[in-house]
Coordinates of C-alpha atoms and ligand atoms in Angstrom, one line a residue:
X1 CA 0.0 0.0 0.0
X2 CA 1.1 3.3 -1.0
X3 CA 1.2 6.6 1.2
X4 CA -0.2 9.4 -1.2
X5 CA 1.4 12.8 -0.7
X6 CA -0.5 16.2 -1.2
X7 CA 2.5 19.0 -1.9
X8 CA 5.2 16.3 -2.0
X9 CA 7.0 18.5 -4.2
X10 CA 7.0 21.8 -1.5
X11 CA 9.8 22.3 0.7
X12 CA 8.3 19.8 4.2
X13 CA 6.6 17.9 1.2
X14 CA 9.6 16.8 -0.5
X15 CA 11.4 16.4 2.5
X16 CA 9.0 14.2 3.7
X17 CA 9.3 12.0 0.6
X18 CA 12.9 12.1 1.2
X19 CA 12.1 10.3 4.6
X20 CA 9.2 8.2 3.8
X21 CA 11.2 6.8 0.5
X22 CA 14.1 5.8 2.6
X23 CA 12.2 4.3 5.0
X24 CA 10.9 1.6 2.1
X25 CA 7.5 3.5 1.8
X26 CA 6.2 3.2 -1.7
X27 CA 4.7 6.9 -2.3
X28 CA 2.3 8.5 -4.5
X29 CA 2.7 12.2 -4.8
X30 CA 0.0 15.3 -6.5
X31 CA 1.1 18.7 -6.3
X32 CA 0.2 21.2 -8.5
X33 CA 3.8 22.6 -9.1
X34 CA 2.5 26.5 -8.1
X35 CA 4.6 26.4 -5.2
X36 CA 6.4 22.7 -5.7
X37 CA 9.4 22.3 -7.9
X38 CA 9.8 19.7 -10.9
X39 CA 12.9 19.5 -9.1
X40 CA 12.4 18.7 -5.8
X41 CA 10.1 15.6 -6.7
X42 CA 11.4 11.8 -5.7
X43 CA 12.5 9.9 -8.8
X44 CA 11.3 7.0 -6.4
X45 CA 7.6 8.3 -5.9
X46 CA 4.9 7.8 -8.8
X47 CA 3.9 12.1 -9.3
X48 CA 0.7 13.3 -10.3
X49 CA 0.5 17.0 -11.4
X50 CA -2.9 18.4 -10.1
X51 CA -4.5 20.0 -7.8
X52 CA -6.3 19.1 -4.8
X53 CA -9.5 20.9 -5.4
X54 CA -9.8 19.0 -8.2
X55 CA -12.2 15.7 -7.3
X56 CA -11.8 14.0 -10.2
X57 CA -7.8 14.0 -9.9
X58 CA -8.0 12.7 -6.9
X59 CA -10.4 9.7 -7.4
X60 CA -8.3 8.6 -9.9
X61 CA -5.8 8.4 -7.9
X62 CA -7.1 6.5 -4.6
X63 CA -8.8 4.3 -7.9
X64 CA -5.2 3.8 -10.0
X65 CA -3.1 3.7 -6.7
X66 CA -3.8 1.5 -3.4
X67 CA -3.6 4.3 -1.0
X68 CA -3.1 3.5 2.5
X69 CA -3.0 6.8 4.2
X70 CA -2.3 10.5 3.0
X71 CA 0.1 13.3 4.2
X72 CA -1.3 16.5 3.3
X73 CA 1.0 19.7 3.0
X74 CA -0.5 20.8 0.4
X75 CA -1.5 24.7 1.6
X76 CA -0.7 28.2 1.3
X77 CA 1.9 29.0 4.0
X78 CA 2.3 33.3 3.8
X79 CA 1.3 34.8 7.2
X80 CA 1.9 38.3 5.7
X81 CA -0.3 37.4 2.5
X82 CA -2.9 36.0 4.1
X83 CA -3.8 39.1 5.9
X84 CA -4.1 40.9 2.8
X85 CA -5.8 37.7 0.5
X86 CA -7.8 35.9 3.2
X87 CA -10.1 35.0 0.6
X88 CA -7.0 32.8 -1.5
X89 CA -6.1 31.4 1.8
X90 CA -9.6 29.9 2.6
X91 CA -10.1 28.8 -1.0
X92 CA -7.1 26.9 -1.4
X93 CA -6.3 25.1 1.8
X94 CA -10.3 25.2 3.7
X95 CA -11.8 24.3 0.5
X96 CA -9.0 22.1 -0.8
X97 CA -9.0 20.4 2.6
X98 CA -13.2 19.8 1.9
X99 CA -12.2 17.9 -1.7
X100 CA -9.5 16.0 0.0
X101 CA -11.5 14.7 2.8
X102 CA -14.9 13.8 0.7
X103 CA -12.8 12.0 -1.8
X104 CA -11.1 10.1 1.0
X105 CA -14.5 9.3 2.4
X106 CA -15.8 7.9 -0.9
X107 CA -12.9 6.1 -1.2
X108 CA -12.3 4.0 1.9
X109 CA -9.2 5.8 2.6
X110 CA -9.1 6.4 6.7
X111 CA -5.8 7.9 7.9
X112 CA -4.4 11.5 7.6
X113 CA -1.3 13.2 8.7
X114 CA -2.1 16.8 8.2
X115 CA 1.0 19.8 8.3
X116 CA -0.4 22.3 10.2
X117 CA 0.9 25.5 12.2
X118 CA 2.3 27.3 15.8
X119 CA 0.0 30.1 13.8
X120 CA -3.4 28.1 15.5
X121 CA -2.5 29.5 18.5
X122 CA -2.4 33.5 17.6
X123 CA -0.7 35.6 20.4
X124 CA 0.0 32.5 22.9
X125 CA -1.3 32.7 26.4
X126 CA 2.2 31.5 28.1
X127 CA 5.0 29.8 27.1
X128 CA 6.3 27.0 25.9
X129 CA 3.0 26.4 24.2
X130 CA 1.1 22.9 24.7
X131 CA -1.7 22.0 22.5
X132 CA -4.4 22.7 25.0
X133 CA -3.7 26.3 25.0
X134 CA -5.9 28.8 23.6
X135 CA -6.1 29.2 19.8
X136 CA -6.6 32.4 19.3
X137 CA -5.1 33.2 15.4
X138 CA -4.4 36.7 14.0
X139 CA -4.2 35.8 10.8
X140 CA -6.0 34.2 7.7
X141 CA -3.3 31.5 7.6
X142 CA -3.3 30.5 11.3
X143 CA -7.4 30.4 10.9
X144 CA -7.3 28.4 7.8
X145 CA -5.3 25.8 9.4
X146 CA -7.3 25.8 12.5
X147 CA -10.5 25.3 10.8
X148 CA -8.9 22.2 8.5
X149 CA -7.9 20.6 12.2
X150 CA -11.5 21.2 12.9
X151 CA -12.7 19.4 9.7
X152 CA -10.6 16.5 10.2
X153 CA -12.1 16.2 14.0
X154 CA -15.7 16.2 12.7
X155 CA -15.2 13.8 10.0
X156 CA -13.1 11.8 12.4
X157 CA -16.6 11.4 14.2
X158 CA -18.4 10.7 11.8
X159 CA -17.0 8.9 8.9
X160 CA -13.9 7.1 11.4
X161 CA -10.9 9.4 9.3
X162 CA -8.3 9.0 12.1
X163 CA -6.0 12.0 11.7
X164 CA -2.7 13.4 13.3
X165 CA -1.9 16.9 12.9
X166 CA 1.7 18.4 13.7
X167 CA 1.8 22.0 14.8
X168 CA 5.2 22.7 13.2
X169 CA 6.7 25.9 14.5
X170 CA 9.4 27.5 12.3
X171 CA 10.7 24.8 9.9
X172 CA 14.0 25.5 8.4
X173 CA 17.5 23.8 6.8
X174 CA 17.6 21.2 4.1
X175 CA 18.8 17.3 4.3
X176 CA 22.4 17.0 4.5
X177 CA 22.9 15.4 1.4
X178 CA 22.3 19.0 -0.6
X179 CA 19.4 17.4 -2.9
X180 CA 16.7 18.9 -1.6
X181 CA 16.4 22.3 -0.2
X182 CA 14.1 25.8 0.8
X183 CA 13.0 27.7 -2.3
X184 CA 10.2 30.0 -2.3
X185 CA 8.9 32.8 -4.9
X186 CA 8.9 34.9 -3.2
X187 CA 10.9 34.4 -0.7
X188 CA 9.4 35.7 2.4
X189 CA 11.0 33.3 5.4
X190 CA 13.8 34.8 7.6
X191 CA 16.8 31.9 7.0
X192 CA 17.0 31.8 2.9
X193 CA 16.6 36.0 2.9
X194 CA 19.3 36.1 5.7
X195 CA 21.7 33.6 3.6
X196 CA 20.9 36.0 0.3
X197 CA 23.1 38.6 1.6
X198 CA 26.9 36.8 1.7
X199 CA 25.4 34.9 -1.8
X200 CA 25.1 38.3 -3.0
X201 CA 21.8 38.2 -4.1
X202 CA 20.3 40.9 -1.6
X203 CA 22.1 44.1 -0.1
X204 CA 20.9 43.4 3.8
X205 CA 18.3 41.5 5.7
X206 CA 15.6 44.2 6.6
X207 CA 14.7 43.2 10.4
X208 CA 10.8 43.6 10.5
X209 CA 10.3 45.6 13.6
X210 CA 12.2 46.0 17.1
X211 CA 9.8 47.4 19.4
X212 CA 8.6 43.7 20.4
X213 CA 8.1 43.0 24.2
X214 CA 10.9 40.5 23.8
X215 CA 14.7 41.1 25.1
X216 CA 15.9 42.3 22.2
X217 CA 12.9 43.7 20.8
X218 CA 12.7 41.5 17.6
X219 CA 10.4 38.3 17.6
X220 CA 11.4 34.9 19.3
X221 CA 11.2 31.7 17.1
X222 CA 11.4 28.1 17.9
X223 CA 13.3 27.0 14.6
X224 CA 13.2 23.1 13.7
X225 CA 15.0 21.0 11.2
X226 CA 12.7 20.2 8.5
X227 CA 14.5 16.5 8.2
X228 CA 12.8 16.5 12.2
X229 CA 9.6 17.4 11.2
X230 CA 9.6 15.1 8.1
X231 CA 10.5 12.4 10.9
X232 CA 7.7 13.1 13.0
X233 CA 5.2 12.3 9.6
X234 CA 6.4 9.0 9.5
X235 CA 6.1 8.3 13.6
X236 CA 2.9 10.0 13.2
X237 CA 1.9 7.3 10.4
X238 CA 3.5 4.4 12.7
X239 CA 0.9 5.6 15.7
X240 CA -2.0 6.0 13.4
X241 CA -1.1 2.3 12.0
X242 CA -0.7 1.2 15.3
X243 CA -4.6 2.6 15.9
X244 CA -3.9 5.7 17.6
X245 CA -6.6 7.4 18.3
X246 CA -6.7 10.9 16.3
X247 CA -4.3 13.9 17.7
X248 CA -2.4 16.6 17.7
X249 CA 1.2 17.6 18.4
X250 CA 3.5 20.7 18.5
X251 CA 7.0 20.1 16.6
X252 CA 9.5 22.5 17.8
X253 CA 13.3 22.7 19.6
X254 CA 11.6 24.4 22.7
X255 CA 13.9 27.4 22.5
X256 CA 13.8 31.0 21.1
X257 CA 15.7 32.8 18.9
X258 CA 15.3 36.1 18.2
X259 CA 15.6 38.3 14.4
X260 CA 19.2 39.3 15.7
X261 CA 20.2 35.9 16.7
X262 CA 19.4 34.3 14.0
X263 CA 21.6 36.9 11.8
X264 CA 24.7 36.7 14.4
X265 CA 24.4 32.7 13.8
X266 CA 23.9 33.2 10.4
X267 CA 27.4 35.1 10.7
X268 CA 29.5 32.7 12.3
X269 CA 28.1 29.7 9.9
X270 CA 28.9 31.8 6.4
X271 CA 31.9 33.5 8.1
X272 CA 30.6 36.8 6.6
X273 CA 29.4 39.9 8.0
X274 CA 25.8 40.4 7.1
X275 CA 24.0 43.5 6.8
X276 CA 20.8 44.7 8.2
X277 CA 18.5 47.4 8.3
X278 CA 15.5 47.9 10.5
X279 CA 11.6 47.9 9.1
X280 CA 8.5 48.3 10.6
X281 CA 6.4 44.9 12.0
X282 CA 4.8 42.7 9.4
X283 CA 1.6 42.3 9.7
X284 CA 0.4 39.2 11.7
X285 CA 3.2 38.5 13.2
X286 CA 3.2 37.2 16.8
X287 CA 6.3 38.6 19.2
X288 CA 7.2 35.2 20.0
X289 CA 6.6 31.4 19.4
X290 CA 8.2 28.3 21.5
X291 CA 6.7 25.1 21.3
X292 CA 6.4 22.5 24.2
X293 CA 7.3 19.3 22.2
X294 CA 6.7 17.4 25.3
X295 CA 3.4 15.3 24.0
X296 CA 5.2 14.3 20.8
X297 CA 8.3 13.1 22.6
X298 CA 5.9 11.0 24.7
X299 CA 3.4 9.6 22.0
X300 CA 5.4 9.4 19.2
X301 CA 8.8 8.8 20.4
X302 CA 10.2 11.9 18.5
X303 CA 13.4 13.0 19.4
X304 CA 14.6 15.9 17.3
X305 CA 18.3 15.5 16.1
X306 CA 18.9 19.0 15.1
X307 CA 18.7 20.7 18.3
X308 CA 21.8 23.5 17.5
X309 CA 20.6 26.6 15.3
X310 CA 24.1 26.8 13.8
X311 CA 23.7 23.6 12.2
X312 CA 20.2 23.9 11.3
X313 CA 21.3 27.2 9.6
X314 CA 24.5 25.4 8.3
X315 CA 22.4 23.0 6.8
X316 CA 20.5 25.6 4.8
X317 CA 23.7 27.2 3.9
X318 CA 24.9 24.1 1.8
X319 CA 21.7 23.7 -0.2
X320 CA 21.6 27.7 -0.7
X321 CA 25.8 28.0 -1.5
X322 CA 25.2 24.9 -3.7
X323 CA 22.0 26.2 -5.7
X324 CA 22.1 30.1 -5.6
X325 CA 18.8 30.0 -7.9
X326 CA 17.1 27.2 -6.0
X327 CA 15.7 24.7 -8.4
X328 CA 16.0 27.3 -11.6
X329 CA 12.4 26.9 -12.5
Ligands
UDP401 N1 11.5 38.3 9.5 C1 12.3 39.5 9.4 N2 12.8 39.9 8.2 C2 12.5 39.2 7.0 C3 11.7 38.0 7.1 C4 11.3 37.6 8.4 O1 12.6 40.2 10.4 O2 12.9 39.6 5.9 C5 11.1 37.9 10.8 C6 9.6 37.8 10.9 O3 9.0 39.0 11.3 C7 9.4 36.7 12.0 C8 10.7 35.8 11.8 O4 11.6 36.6 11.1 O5 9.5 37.3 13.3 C9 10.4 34.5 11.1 O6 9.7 34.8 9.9 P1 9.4 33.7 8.8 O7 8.7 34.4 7.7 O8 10.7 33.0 8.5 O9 8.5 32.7 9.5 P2 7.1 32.8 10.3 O10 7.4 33.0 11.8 O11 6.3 33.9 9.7 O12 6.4 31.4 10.1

């Protein structure tokens, strides 16, 4: 039985594959290559170009494939945007997450391990953050997620979908080997714009605001190795295989790091001074983020292996150094 993968060609997606297809999983990917990359796509995994909106797409899929379980990261992921398009946010992943689930229904299929966000919880009641706290989001993105969790609990009810979804906080390197890395167009998250500047593709790093209640004013983020996250998937599958019952974890390193860390790290990995200029907050942006990992340590038996920020960012650095342009598509 195959383990069908929505945005297995995204940056967690394909990183996921990575995982699953050394792990002996047979996998079966769709993505609609908007945000994917021809590129970053398994040679091992049978691909599907398509969209998950699209019913018919997917039908033929659980009908031409024996599909086990799915591991949907197929989403939009932009805080910023989100708060200025909630409208593409809600289409795309809410509705997308409708399509995926009805067709799953009609076709038997009754496991899902679903990529979902630290933005659920909004301005976070105390820290670290457990999955009981309040969800409170302040923006489209953290909302759209929170209402897909919500789906899957209701059709979990009703219609016996078991589901696990990961919280991920802020996802970030690339597997060792350089295959695979972080390429986004736009770019928008902090690590690849940082590494732009000693590549020589950007002038500075513009910090987005200072006047945060955190020490040094700029927002604290729990940063975790992708390769961890893409780990936890496959745990996730294990305990949903094992009849788990449906649930939800947080995925982070339990530690902050502020803008200005991150750049000083970034600085001692590259060896290169990097410039920065200060801007004014982004909108929906919480001051600070740190997960309590604690439930999915327990459950799951997840250990994270990339605990040090200078390697996480080193990490990056090699797939970045070794493909200034990304996939070139
Ligand atoms: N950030 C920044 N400058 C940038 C990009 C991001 O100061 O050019 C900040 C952003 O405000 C946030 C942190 O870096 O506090 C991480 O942002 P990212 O977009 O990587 O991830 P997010 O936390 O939105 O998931």
């Amino acid at each position: 039985m195959a383990i069908l993968v929505c945005g297995g060609a995204g940056y967690i997606g394909s990183h996921a594959v990575y995982q699953l297809v050394k792990a002996g999983e047979e996998v079966v990917i769709i993505d609609n290559l908007q945000h994917g990359h021809r590129g970053a796509i398994n040679p091992a995994a049978k691909f599907y170009q398509g969209d998950i909106r699209d019913a018919k797409i997917l039908d033929q899929i659980f009908t031409e494939n024996k599909i086990e379980a799915v591991i949907h990261f197929a989403a939009y992921i932009e805080a910023g945007e989100s708060v200025e398009k909630p409208l593409k946010y809600f289409n795309n992943n809410v509705y997308g997450m409708q399509i995926l689930l009805e067709s799953m229904v009609r076709n038997g299929v009754d496991k899902i391990v679903f990529s979902s966000t630290a933005a659920t919880y909004g301005e976070p009641e105390k820290f670290p953050i457990e999955e009981n706290d309040r969800k409170q989001p302040i923006n489209p993105y953290g909302e759209s997620k929170l209402i897909m969790e919500k789906m899957m609990k209701w059709v979990s009810r009703a219609n016996g979908v078991r589901f696990v979804s990961l919280r991920y906080f802020n996802a970030a390197g690339a597997v060792e080997d350089g295959s695979i890395g972080e390429d986004h167009h736009p770019e928008t998250h902090l690590i690849p714009l940082i590494l732009q500047v000693p590549l020589g593709k950007r002038d500075h790093i513009t910090i987005f605001g200072e006047d945060y209640p955190t020490p040094d004013g700029t927002c604290l983020r729990d940063y975790i190795h992708v390769i961890d996250l893409a780990d936890a998937h496959i745990l996730a599958l294990k305990y949903l295989r094992e009849g788990g019952a449906s649930n939800v974890f947080n995925l982070g390193n339990g530690q902050g790091f502020s803008v200005k860390e991150m750049i000083i790290a970034a600085e001692k990995v590259t060896g290169q001074k990097i410039k920065t200029e200060m801007g004014t907050r982004r909108a929906g942006d919480p001051a600070q983020l740190i997960a309590s990992s604690d439930k999915a340590r327990k459950i799951l038996g997840w250990t994270p292996q990339f605990a040090d920020v200078e390697k996480i960012i080193s990490t990056a650095w090699t797939w970045h150094k070794n493909h200034p342009n990304g996939y070139g598509d």
